[in-house]
Coordinates of C-alpha atoms in Angstrom, one line a residue:
M266 CA -17.2 31.2 -35.0
V267 CA -13.8 30.1 -33.8
V268 CA -13.6 26.4 -32.9
K269 CA -11.0 25.6 -30.4
K270 CA -9.6 22.1 -29.7
P271 CA -10.8 20.7 -26.4
R272 CA -8.2 21.1 -23.7
I273 CA -7.7 18.2 -21.3
V274 CA -5.6 18.8 -18.2
I275 CA -4.6 15.9 -16.0
I276 CA -3.7 16.7 -12.4
G277 CA -1.0 14.3 -11.2
A278 CA 1.9 12.6 -13.0
G279 CA 1.6 9.2 -11.2
M280 CA 0.5 5.9 -12.6
A281 CA -3.2 7.0 -13.3
G282 CA -2.3 10.4 -14.7
L283 CA 0.4 9.2 -17.1
T284 CA -1.6 6.2 -18.2
A285 CA -4.5 8.5 -19.1
A286 CA -2.1 10.9 -20.9
N287 CA -0.4 8.0 -22.7
K288 CA -3.8 6.7 -24.0
L289 CA -5.2 10.1 -25.0
Y290 CA -2.0 11.1 -26.8
T291 CA -1.3 7.9 -28.6
A292 CA -5.0 7.5 -29.6
T293 CA -5.3 10.9 -31.2
A294 CA -1.7 12.1 -32.0
S295 CA -2.1 11.6 -35.7
K296 CA -5.4 13.7 -35.7
D297 CA -4.1 16.3 -33.2
L298 CA -7.6 16.6 -31.7
F299 CA -6.9 17.7 -28.2
E300 CA -4.7 20.1 -26.3
L301 CA -3.3 17.8 -23.6
C302 CA -1.4 18.8 -20.5
V303 CA -0.3 17.0 -17.3
V304 CA 0.4 19.2 -14.2
E305 CA 2.3 17.8 -11.3
G306 CA 2.6 19.5 -8.0
G307 CA 5.9 17.8 -7.1
T308 CA 9.4 17.9 -8.7
R309 CA 9.3 14.4 -10.1
I310 CA 7.0 12.0 -12.0
G311 CA 5.8 8.8 -10.5
G312 CA 3.5 9.8 -7.6
R313 CA 3.5 7.0 -5.1
I314 CA 6.0 5.2 -7.2
N315 CA 9.5 6.4 -6.2
T316 CA 12.5 4.2 -7.0
S317 CA 15.6 5.2 -5.2
E318 CA 19.0 3.8 -4.0
F319 CA 20.4 2.9 -0.6
G320 CA 23.7 1.2 0.2
G321 CA 24.3 0.7 -3.5
D322 CA 21.1 -1.3 -4.0
R323 CA 18.0 -0.2 -5.9
I324 CA 15.0 0.1 -3.6
E325 CA 11.4 1.2 -3.7
M326 CA 10.3 4.0 -1.4
G327 CA 6.7 3.5 -2.5
A328 CA 4.9 0.9 -4.6
T329 CA 7.0 -2.3 -4.5
W330 CA 5.2 -5.4 -5.9
I331 CA 3.5 -6.6 -9.1
H332 CA 0.6 -8.3 -7.4
G333 CA 0.3 -11.4 -9.5
I334 CA 1.8 -11.7 -12.9
G335 CA -1.2 -13.4 -14.6
G336 CA -3.0 -10.7 -16.6
S337 CA -1.3 -7.8 -15.0
P338 CA -0.7 -4.8 -17.3
I339 CA 2.2 -3.7 -15.2
H340 CA 3.9 -7.1 -15.7
K341 CA 3.3 -6.8 -19.4
I342 CA 4.9 -3.4 -19.6
A343 CA 7.9 -4.6 -17.5
Q344 CA 8.4 -7.6 -19.9
E345 CA 8.2 -5.4 -23.0
N346 CA 10.7 -3.0 -21.5
H347 CA 13.1 -5.7 -20.3
S348 CA 12.7 -4.3 -16.8
L349 CA 12.6 -7.6 -15.0
H350 CA 16.3 -8.2 -15.0
S351 CA 19.2 -6.0 -13.8
E352 CA 22.9 -6.0 -13.2
Q353 CA 22.5 -3.8 -10.2
P354 CA 21.3 -5.5 -7.0
W355 CA 17.7 -4.6 -6.3
E356 CA 14.9 -5.1 -3.7
C357 CA 14.0 -8.5 -5.0
M358 CA 13.1 -9.9 -1.6
D359 CA 14.0 -13.4 -2.6
G360 CA 14.3 -14.3 1.1
N361 CA 10.5 -14.2 1.2
S362 CA 10.5 -17.6 -0.5
D363 CA 12.6 -19.1 2.3
E364 CA 11.2 -20.5 5.5
P365 CA 11.1 -17.5 7.9
T366 CA 12.7 -17.7 11.3
T367 CA 10.1 -16.9 13.9
I368 CA 11.5 -15.6 17.2
S369 CA 9.5 -14.6 20.3
E370 CA 10.6 -11.7 22.5
G371 CA 13.4 -12.8 24.7
G372 CA 15.2 -14.7 22.0
F373 CA 13.2 -18.0 21.8
Q374 CA 13.2 -19.6 18.4
V375 CA 9.6 -20.8 17.9
H376 CA 9.3 -24.4 16.6
P377 CA 7.3 -24.8 13.4
S378 CA 4.9 -27.1 15.3
I379 CA 3.7 -24.0 17.1
V380 CA 4.0 -21.5 14.3
D381 CA 2.5 -23.5 11.4
P382 CA -1.0 -24.2 12.9
I383 CA -1.5 -20.5 13.8
T384 CA -0.1 -19.4 10.4
K385 CA -2.5 -21.8 8.6
L386 CA -5.4 -20.6 10.7
F387 CA -4.8 -17.0 9.9
K388 CA -4.3 -17.6 6.2
N389 CA -7.4 -19.7 5.9
L390 CA -9.5 -17.2 7.9
M391 CA -8.3 -14.5 5.5
D392 CA -9.1 -16.7 2.5
Y393 CA -12.5 -17.3 3.9
S394 CA -13.2 -13.6 4.4
Q395 CA -12.0 -12.9 0.8
G396 CA -14.3 -15.6 -0.7
K397 CA -11.5 -17.9 -1.6
L398 CA -12.7 -20.6 0.8
T399 CA -16.3 -21.5 1.2
D400 CA -18.3 -23.5 3.7
V401 CA -17.9 -26.5 1.3
T402 CA -14.2 -26.2 0.8
A403 CA -13.6 -25.5 4.5
K404 CA -14.6 -29.1 5.4
G405 CA -11.9 -31.0 7.2
E406 CA -9.6 -30.2 10.1
L407 CA -10.4 -26.5 9.9
E408 CA -14.2 -27.0 9.8
S409 CA -14.9 -26.7 13.5
Y410 CA -13.3 -23.2 14.3
Y411 CA -13.9 -21.9 10.8
M412 CA -17.6 -22.4 10.8
L413 CA -17.8 -21.1 14.3
A414 CA -16.0 -18.0 13.2
A415 CA -18.2 -17.6 10.2
K416 CA -21.4 -18.1 12.3
A417 CA -20.1 -15.6 14.9
A418 CA -19.3 -13.2 12.1
Q419 CA -22.8 -13.4 10.7
D420 CA -24.4 -13.1 14.1
S421 CA -22.3 -10.0 14.8
K422 CA -23.3 -8.5 11.5
V423 CA -26.9 -9.1 12.1
G424 CA -26.6 -7.3 15.5
S425 CA -24.5 -4.3 14.5
G426 CA -25.0 -4.0 10.8
N427 CA -21.2 -3.8 10.3
L428 CA -18.5 -6.4 10.7
S429 CA -14.7 -5.8 10.5
V430 CA -12.0 -8.1 9.3
G431 CA -10.3 -7.7 12.7
S432 CA -13.3 -8.9 14.7
F433 CA -13.8 -11.8 12.3
L434 CA -10.2 -12.9 12.7
R435 CA -10.4 -12.7 16.5
Q436 CA -13.6 -14.7 16.5
G437 CA -11.7 -17.3 14.5
L438 CA -8.9 -17.4 17.0
D439 CA -11.3 -17.8 19.9
A440 CA -13.1 -20.5 18.0
Y441 CA -9.8 -22.3 17.4
W442 CA -8.9 -22.2 21.1
G443 CA -12.4 -23.4 22.0
S444 CA -12.2 -26.4 19.6
V445 CA -8.6 -27.7 19.9
K446 CA -7.8 -30.3 22.4
E447 CA -5.8 -29.4 25.4
K448 CA -2.1 -29.6 24.6
E449 CA 0.8 -30.0 27.0
E450 CA 2.4 -26.8 28.3
L451 CA 5.5 -25.4 26.6
K452 CA 8.9 -26.0 27.9
G453 CA 12.0 -24.0 27.1
Y454 CA 10.2 -20.8 26.3
G455 CA 10.8 -18.9 29.5
N456 CA 7.7 -17.0 30.6
W457 CA 5.8 -17.7 27.5
S458 CA 2.7 -19.9 27.9
R459 CA 1.3 -21.7 24.8
K460 CA -1.7 -19.4 24.6
L461 CA 0.3 -16.2 24.9
L462 CA 2.8 -17.4 22.2
E463 CA 0.0 -18.4 19.9
E464 CA -1.7 -15.1 20.3
A465 CA 1.6 -13.3 19.6
I466 CA 2.1 -15.3 16.4
F467 CA -1.5 -14.5 15.4
A468 CA -0.9 -10.8 16.2
M469 CA 2.3 -10.9 14.1
H470 CA 0.2 -12.0 11.0
E471 CA -2.4 -9.3 11.8
N472 CA 0.4 -6.7 11.7
I473 CA 1.6 -8.0 8.3
Q474 CA -2.0 -7.8 7.1
R475 CA -2.2 -4.2 8.2
T476 CA 0.7 -3.3 5.9
Y477 CA -1.0 -5.1 3.0
T478 CA -4.2 -3.1 3.4
S479 CA -3.0 0.2 5.0
A480 CA -5.7 -0.2 7.6
G481 CA -4.0 1.0 10.8
D482 CA -6.4 -1.3 12.8
L483 CA -8.0 -4.3 11.2
L484 CA -11.1 -3.5 13.3
S485 CA -11.6 -0.6 10.8
L486 CA -11.4 -2.9 7.7
D487 CA -14.8 -3.8 6.3
Y488 CA -15.5 -7.6 6.2
S489 CA -18.1 -7.6 3.4
A490 CA -15.9 -5.8 0.9
E491 CA -13.0 -8.2 1.2
S492 CA -14.6 -10.7 -1.1
E493 CA -14.9 -8.0 -3.9
Y494 CA -11.2 -7.4 -4.0
I495 CA -9.6 -9.2 -7.0
M496 CA -6.0 -10.6 -7.1
F497 CA -4.2 -11.5 -10.3
P498 CA -3.0 -15.2 -10.4
G499 CA 0.6 -16.1 -10.3
E500 CA 3.6 -15.0 -8.2
E501 CA 4.1 -11.6 -6.8
I502 CA 7.4 -10.1 -7.9
T503 CA 9.4 -6.8 -7.8
I504 CA 10.8 -5.0 -10.8
A505 CA 14.5 -5.4 -11.2
K506 CA 15.1 -2.0 -12.9
G507 CA 12.7 -0.3 -10.6
Y508 CA 9.0 0.6 -10.7
L509 CA 10.0 3.9 -12.1
S510 CA 10.9 2.2 -15.3
I511 CA 7.1 1.6 -15.9
I512 CA 6.3 5.2 -15.3
E513 CA 9.2 6.3 -17.6
S514 CA 7.8 4.0 -20.3
L515 CA 4.4 5.5 -20.1
A516 CA 5.8 9.1 -20.2
S517 CA 8.3 8.4 -23.0
V518 CA 5.7 8.8 -25.8
L519 CA 4.7 12.3 -24.6
P520 CA 6.4 15.3 -26.2
P521 CA 8.6 17.6 -24.1
G522 CA 6.7 20.1 -22.2
L523 CA 3.5 18.2 -22.0
V524 CA 4.2 17.2 -18.4
Q525 CA 4.7 20.3 -16.2
L526 CA 6.4 19.8 -12.8
G527 CA 6.1 22.1 -9.8
R528 CA 2.5 23.0 -10.8
K529 CA 0.5 22.5 -7.6
V530 CA -3.2 23.1 -8.1
T531 CA -4.9 24.9 -5.2
R532 CA -8.4 25.4 -6.5
I533 CA -10.6 23.8 -9.2
E534 CA -13.5 26.0 -10.4
W535 CA -16.2 24.2 -12.4
E536 CA -19.8 24.9 -13.6
P537 CA -22.3 22.2 -12.6
H538 CA -25.1 24.1 -14.2
R539 CA -23.9 25.8 -17.4
D540 CA -26.2 27.9 -19.6
E541 CA -25.6 29.4 -23.1
E542 CA -24.8 32.8 -21.7
S543 CA -22.0 31.5 -19.5
I544 CA -20.7 29.4 -22.4
S545 CA -20.4 32.2 -24.9
M546 CA -17.6 34.8 -24.6
G547 CA -19.6 37.1 -26.9
N548 CA -17.1 37.1 -29.8
G549 CA -18.0 33.8 -31.4
C550 CA -15.7 31.9 -29.1
F551 CA -16.6 29.7 -26.2
S552 CA -15.2 29.8 -22.7
R553 CA -13.8 26.6 -21.1
P554 CA -15.9 25.5 -18.1
V555 CA -13.1 24.6 -15.7
K556 CA -10.4 26.9 -14.3
L557 CA -7.4 25.6 -12.4
H558 CA -5.7 27.9 -9.9
F559 CA -2.0 27.2 -9.1
C560 CA 0.1 27.9 -6.0
D561 CA 2.1 30.6 -8.0
G562 CA -1.1 32.5 -8.7
S563 CA -1.4 31.5 -12.3
V564 CA -4.7 30.2 -13.8
M565 CA -5.4 27.7 -16.6
S566 CA -8.7 27.0 -18.2
A567 CA -9.8 23.6 -19.5
D568 CA -12.7 21.7 -21.0
H569 CA -12.0 18.6 -19.0
V570 CA -9.8 17.9 -16.0
I571 CA -8.8 14.4 -14.8
V572 CA -8.1 14.5 -11.1
T573 CA -5.7 11.8 -10.0
V574 CA -4.7 13.1 -6.6
S575 CA -4.7 10.7 -3.7
L576 CA -7.8 9.9 -1.5
G577 CA -5.8 11.5 1.3
V578 CA -5.6 14.8 -0.5
L579 CA -9.3 14.6 -1.3
K580 CA -10.1 13.8 2.4
A581 CA -8.1 16.9 3.5
A582 CA -9.9 19.0 1.0
I583 CA -13.4 18.2 2.3
R584 CA -12.4 18.0 5.9
D585 CA -10.6 21.4 6.1
D586 CA -13.1 23.1 3.8
S587 CA -10.1 24.2 1.8
G588 CA -12.1 25.3 -1.2
M589 CA -10.2 23.0 -3.5
F590 CA -13.4 22.5 -5.4
C591 CA -15.6 25.5 -6.2
P592 CA -18.4 24.9 -5.9
P593 CA -17.9 22.0 -3.4
L594 CA -18.2 18.4 -4.5
P595 CA -21.8 17.0 -4.5
P596 CA -22.7 15.4 -1.1
S597 CA -22.6 11.9 -2.6
K598 CA -19.0 12.3 -3.7
A599 CA -17.9 14.1 -0.5
E600 CA -19.6 11.4 1.7
A601 CA -17.9 8.6 -0.3
I602 CA -14.5 10.3 0.2
S603 CA -15.2 10.7 3.9
R604 CA -16.3 7.1 4.5
L605 CA -13.5 5.3 2.6
G606 CA -10.3 4.4 4.4
F607 CA -6.9 5.8 3.5
G608 CA -4.0 4.6 5.7
V609 CA -0.3 5.2 6.1
V610 CA 2.3 2.5 5.3
N611 CA 6.0 3.3 5.5
K612 CA 9.1 1.4 4.7
L613 CA 12.3 1.6 6.8
F614 CA 15.6 0.6 5.2
M615 CA 18.6 0.0 7.6
Q616 CA 22.1 -0.8 6.6
L617 CA 24.1 -3.1 8.9
S618 CA 27.3 -1.6 10.2
P619 CA 30.3 -2.7 8.1
T620 CA 31.6 -5.0 10.7
Q621 CA 28.3 -6.9 10.7
G622 CA 27.1 -6.6 7.1
G623 CA 30.2 -8.0 5.5
K624 CA 29.7 -11.2 3.6
H625 CA 32.1 -14.0 4.1
E626 CA 32.2 -17.6 3.1
H627 CA 30.9 -19.0 6.4
S628 CA 28.0 -16.5 6.7
K629 CA 24.4 -17.3 5.9
G630 CA 23.5 -13.6 6.3
F631 CA 20.8 -12.0 8.4
P632 CA 17.7 -14.3 8.6
F633 CA 14.2 -13.5 7.3
L634 CA 13.0 -12.6 10.8
Q635 CA 9.4 -12.8 12.0
M636 CA 9.0 -11.2 15.5
A637 CA 6.4 -12.3 18.0
F638 CA 6.1 -9.6 20.7
H639 CA 4.6 -9.6 24.2
S640 CA 1.5 -7.4 24.5
P641 CA 2.4 -3.7 24.9
R642 CA 0.8 -3.9 28.3
S643 CA 2.5 -7.1 29.4
E644 CA 4.8 -6.9 32.5
M645 CA 7.0 -9.4 30.7
R646 CA 7.9 -7.1 27.9
F647 CA 11.5 -5.8 27.4
M648 CA 11.3 -2.2 28.4
K649 CA 14.0 -1.0 25.9
I650 CA 11.8 -1.9 22.9
P651 CA 10.1 1.3 21.8
W652 CA 6.3 1.2 21.4
W653 CA 6.5 2.0 17.7
M654 CA 8.4 -1.3 17.1
R655 CA 5.9 -3.5 18.8
R656 CA 3.4 -3.8 15.9
T657 CA 6.0 -4.4 13.3
A658 CA 6.2 -8.0 12.3
T659 CA 9.2 -8.7 10.0
L660 CA 12.8 -7.6 9.4
F661 CA 14.7 -9.1 6.5
P662 CA 17.4 -8.4 3.9
I663 CA 16.1 -7.0 0.6
Y664 CA 17.8 -9.9 -1.1
N665 CA 19.7 -12.9 0.2
N666 CA 22.9 -11.8 2.1
S667 CA 22.3 -8.1 1.5
S668 CA 23.5 -5.7 4.3
V669 CA 20.4 -3.7 3.8
L670 CA 17.4 -4.7 5.9
L671 CA 13.8 -3.7 5.5
S672 CA 10.9 -3.4 7.9
W673 CA 7.3 -2.2 7.2
F674 CA 5.2 0.0 9.4
A675 CA 1.5 0.9 9.3
G676 CA -0.9 3.2 11.1
E677 CA 0.2 5.2 14.2
E678 CA 3.7 3.5 14.1
A679 CA 4.2 4.6 10.5
L680 CA 3.3 8.2 11.3
A681 CA 5.6 8.2 14.4
L682 CA 8.5 6.9 12.3
E683 CA 8.3 10.0 10.1
S684 CA 9.0 12.3 13.0
L685 CA 11.8 10.3 14.6
K686 CA 15.5 11.2 14.1
D687 CA 17.8 8.7 12.5
E688 CA 19.6 8.1 15.8
E689 CA 16.4 7.4 17.6
I690 CA 15.4 4.9 14.9
I691 CA 18.8 3.2 15.0
N692 CA 18.7 2.9 18.8
G693 CA 15.2 1.6 18.8
V694 CA 15.6 -1.0 16.1
S695 CA 19.0 -2.1 17.6
S696 CA 17.4 -2.6 21.0
T697 CA 14.5 -4.6 19.5
V698 CA 16.6 -6.9 17.3
S699 CA 19.1 -7.5 20.1
S700 CA 16.3 -8.8 22.3
F701 CA 15.6 -11.4 19.6
L702 CA 19.0 -12.3 18.4
S703 CA 22.5 -10.9 18.4
Y704 CA 25.3 -10.4 15.8
S705 CA 27.5 -13.2 17.1
Q706 CA 24.7 -15.7 17.1
W707 CA 23.6 -15.2 13.5
Q708 CA 26.7 -14.1 11.6
N709 CA 29.5 -16.3 13.0
D710 CA 27.8 -19.7 13.1
S711 CA 28.3 -21.4 9.8
S712 CA 25.8 -24.2 10.3
S713 CA 22.7 -22.3 11.3
H714 CA 21.2 -19.1 12.7
K715 CA 21.9 -20.0 16.3
L716 CA 19.6 -18.0 18.6
C717 CA 19.8 -17.3 22.3
N718 CA 16.7 -19.2 23.4
G719 CA 16.7 -17.3 26.6
N720 CA 20.1 -18.2 27.8
V721 CA 21.2 -14.6 27.9
K722 CA 18.8 -11.9 29.2
S723 CA 18.4 -9.0 26.8
E724 CA 19.3 -6.5 29.5
E725 CA 22.6 -8.4 30.2
R726 CA 23.9 -8.7 26.6
T727 CA 27.2 -7.0 26.0
H728 CA 27.6 -3.9 23.8
D729 CA 29.6 -6.1 21.4
N730 CA 26.8 -8.5 20.9
E731 CA 24.2 -5.8 19.8
V732 CA 23.1 -5.7 16.2
K733 CA 24.3 -2.3 14.9
F734 CA 23.2 -0.2 12.0
S735 CA 25.2 2.6 10.3
K736 CA 22.4 4.4 8.5
V737 CA 18.7 4.4 7.8
L738 CA 16.3 5.6 5.1
K739 CA 12.5 5.9 5.6
S740 CA 9.5 6.9 3.5
K741 CA 7.2 9.7 4.7
W742 CA 3.9 9.2 2.9
G743 CA 1.8 10.3 5.8
T744 CA 3.1 13.9 6.1
D745 CA 3.9 14.5 2.4
P746 CA 1.3 17.1 1.5
L747 CA 1.0 15.8 -2.0
F748 CA -0.2 12.4 -0.7
L749 CA -1.1 12.4 3.0
G750 CA -1.1 8.6 3.2
S751 CA -0.3 5.5 1.2
Y752 CA -3.3 3.7 -0.3
S753 CA -7.0 3.2 0.2
Y754 CA -9.1 0.5 1.8
V755 CA -12.8 -0.1 2.3
A756 CA -13.4 1.0 5.9
V757 CA -16.3 -0.2 8.1
G758 CA -19.2 1.9 7.2
S759 CA -18.2 2.2 3.6
S760 CA -18.6 -0.2 0.7
G761 CA -17.6 -0.9 -2.9
D762 CA -20.4 1.5 -3.9
D763 CA -18.3 4.3 -2.5
L764 CA -15.4 3.3 -4.8
D765 CA -17.8 3.5 -7.7
T766 CA -19.1 6.9 -6.6
M767 CA -15.4 8.0 -6.5
A768 CA -15.2 7.2 -10.2
E769 CA -18.2 9.2 -11.3
P770 CA -17.4 12.3 -13.4
L771 CA -18.9 15.7 -12.8
P772 CA -21.3 16.6 -14.1
K773 CA -22.4 13.1 -14.8
D774 CA -21.7 11.7 -18.2
N775 CA -24.9 12.0 -20.3
S776 CA -23.6 10.2 -23.3
C777 CA -24.0 11.8 -26.7
Q778 CA -25.6 15.0 -25.4
S779 CA -24.6 18.4 -26.9
S780 CA -21.0 19.4 -26.2
A781 CA -22.4 22.9 -25.5
S782 CA -23.7 21.7 -22.1
S783 CA -20.1 20.9 -21.1
P784 CA -20.4 17.4 -19.5
L785 CA -17.4 15.6 -18.1
Q786 CA -15.8 18.7 -16.7
I787 CA -14.1 16.9 -13.8
L788 CA -13.2 13.2 -14.1
F789 CA -11.6 11.1 -11.3
A790 CA -8.9 8.5 -11.6
G791 CA -6.5 6.8 -9.2
E792 CA -6.4 3.5 -7.2
A793 CA -9.1 4.7 -4.9
T794 CA -11.6 4.9 -7.8
H795 CA -11.4 1.2 -8.8
R796 CA -13.9 -1.1 -7.1
T797 CA -12.0 -4.4 -7.4
H798 CA -8.3 -3.3 -7.7
Y799 CA -8.1 -0.4 -5.3
S800 CA -4.8 0.1 -3.4
T801 CA -2.7 -1.2 -6.3
T802 CA -0.6 0.3 -9.2
H803 CA -2.6 -1.8 -11.7
G804 CA -5.8 -0.4 -10.2
A805 CA -4.5 3.1 -10.9
Y806 CA -3.5 2.0 -14.4
F807 CA -6.9 0.7 -15.1
S808 CA -8.6 3.9 -13.8
G809 CA -6.4 6.0 -16.0
L810 CA -7.4 4.0 -19.1
R811 CA -11.1 4.2 -18.0
E812 CA -11.1 8.0 -17.9
A813 CA -9.1 8.4 -21.1
N814 CA -11.6 6.1 -22.8
R815 CA -14.5 7.9 -21.3
L816 CA -13.3 11.1 -23.0
L817 CA -12.5 9.4 -26.3
Q818 CA -15.9 7.8 -26.3
H819 CA -17.5 11.2 -25.6
Y820 CA -15.9 12.8 -28.6
H821 CA -16.7 9.9 -30.7
C822 CA -20.4 10.5 -29.8
V823 CA -20.3 14.1 -30.7
G824 CA -18.6 13.4 -34.0
I825 CA -15.1 14.7 -33.3
Y826 CA -13.3 11.5 -32.5
N827 CA -13.7 8.4 -34.7

C-alpha cells in the first residue's frame, strides 16, 4: 500500500488563508507531513487588504485600522516587524483626534452646544446596544430618554420578534426629543430649525456607523447581536508601512511556489458520504475526496480544502445556483449564508488641485469636516449636491495638512460610486464641499477655518471660490467578482449562531474517527466565520488559526501529527 501525505489546499491568499498556511507550514515543516498549497484567484496576495499609493502618500484601499491595540495579534505582528513607523507619509488620520468641524448644508458652522448633546446621545445609545452601558450605569442625565428607548426597543422586539439597531437609535432620538425641555429657537442658521439640525447631526452619525458595520441601512442591522461583538481595548491605529506588511510577514515563511496566483476556483467537488469503494483506487492507493476545478480547466485533488472566500462570493454561489459546491452545501450552511449580512463600503481619495493643496506657513489645511445634510426630500436642499453624496458624513485629510482627502461610502452610494466616471465624482464632490465651505475661507485665513455661515448662497459662489480636485481614486469592492462586497454583519433575521454555522467543517469533525472516512473535507475560514470578531482582519486571522489547528489536532488524533 502506498501512503500519500495529506494534501491541504487553501483557497484565498488573504488574511485568513495566509494565517492558516503560515500555521500549518511552521508547525510541521520539520516533519514534512503535509502537501500544502494556497490558490488565489487574483493577481496579488492580501485579499481585502490592499495597500497602495496616491499623491505620493501610502494609502489603504481596503482594511485600514487595527481595531484596538490591546491584545490584537495584528498589532503584535506590526510591532515585531517595525511596521508602525515610516519615513513615507501614510494614511495615519491623525486629524481624527482633533475636534471635527461640523457644518450644516448651506455653510453654517454648527456650535458645539448643538453638536455635542446629539453626539453624546448617539454614542451612548450605541454603547447601550453593544452592552457597554447598562440600566445601572445609564443613571443620570441620560436616564430618561435612554430607558425610554430601551423599553421601546423591548416592546418592539416582543411585538415583531426582531429589532434593528436603526429602529432602536430612532426610538432613542424620539425619546430624547420627548424628554428634553423646550429650548429657544436657533438664530443665525438660515432655514434650519433646531429639530431639523439635530436630526441632521444624528443622521450624520448614523451614516458613519453604516461604514463601521457595512450595513447599507441600520434598519437591517440586528440589535441583539450587537452585544456579542467584541472590541479590543486601547486606541485604534493605522499601520505606517501599510497593512500589506502584515500579509507579507505571514507569507514570508512560505517557500516559493506554495502560493499560486491567478488560480480561480470554479467548482469544489466533495463526498459527504464516502464508502470504502470510493476511497480505494484499486491499486493500493487511496483517492483524495475533494476535487477543485479551476477557470483554466485544470483540476486538483485534495484531502482537505480551507475555503476563505468572502461571504459575498458564497452568497452569489447559493443565490445563482452556480454549482460552486457539488453536491450543494447542506441547508443549514446555505441558510446561514443567506441570512447573514454582507455590505459594501468604499473609500474615495481626492487630491486637492495644486493651487489649493499647497502648504504654506499661514495655512491650517483642510479641516476634519463633518457634514450635516438636509433630507434628500427637503425642498431646502442644494440641488447641485448629487444623491450619492447625501449619506456621506465626513471629508478629511489622511494626515494633518495633507492634500489628499478621504471620504467613506456605504450601501447604495458605495455601489453607485463604482460606476461613476472620475469627472462626475470630482464635479459632485466639488459642488458638495463648496456648499459647505470654500477654498478662500479655509485656506487663506491664518487664524481659523472661517466659514460662510450663510452669507453667500451656494448657487452664487464664484468659480474661483470652489474647492477643486485634480484627481481621484476609489475602491470597487462591490463589483469585484473575487469579493462582491466588503465585510459581514449580523442582519435582522440572523444571529451569532449563523456565524458559528459558517465555521462548521464538512463533513462535520468527528474527532479521532478513522481517516478512511475522510472527515474535514471542506473547512471554512474568514472574518464571516468568527462569532465575536466578524468584519475585522483580526477576526480573519483568528479564523485561519482555528482551521489550521483543527487539522493539526485531527492528525494528532489519528497518530500522524504529534
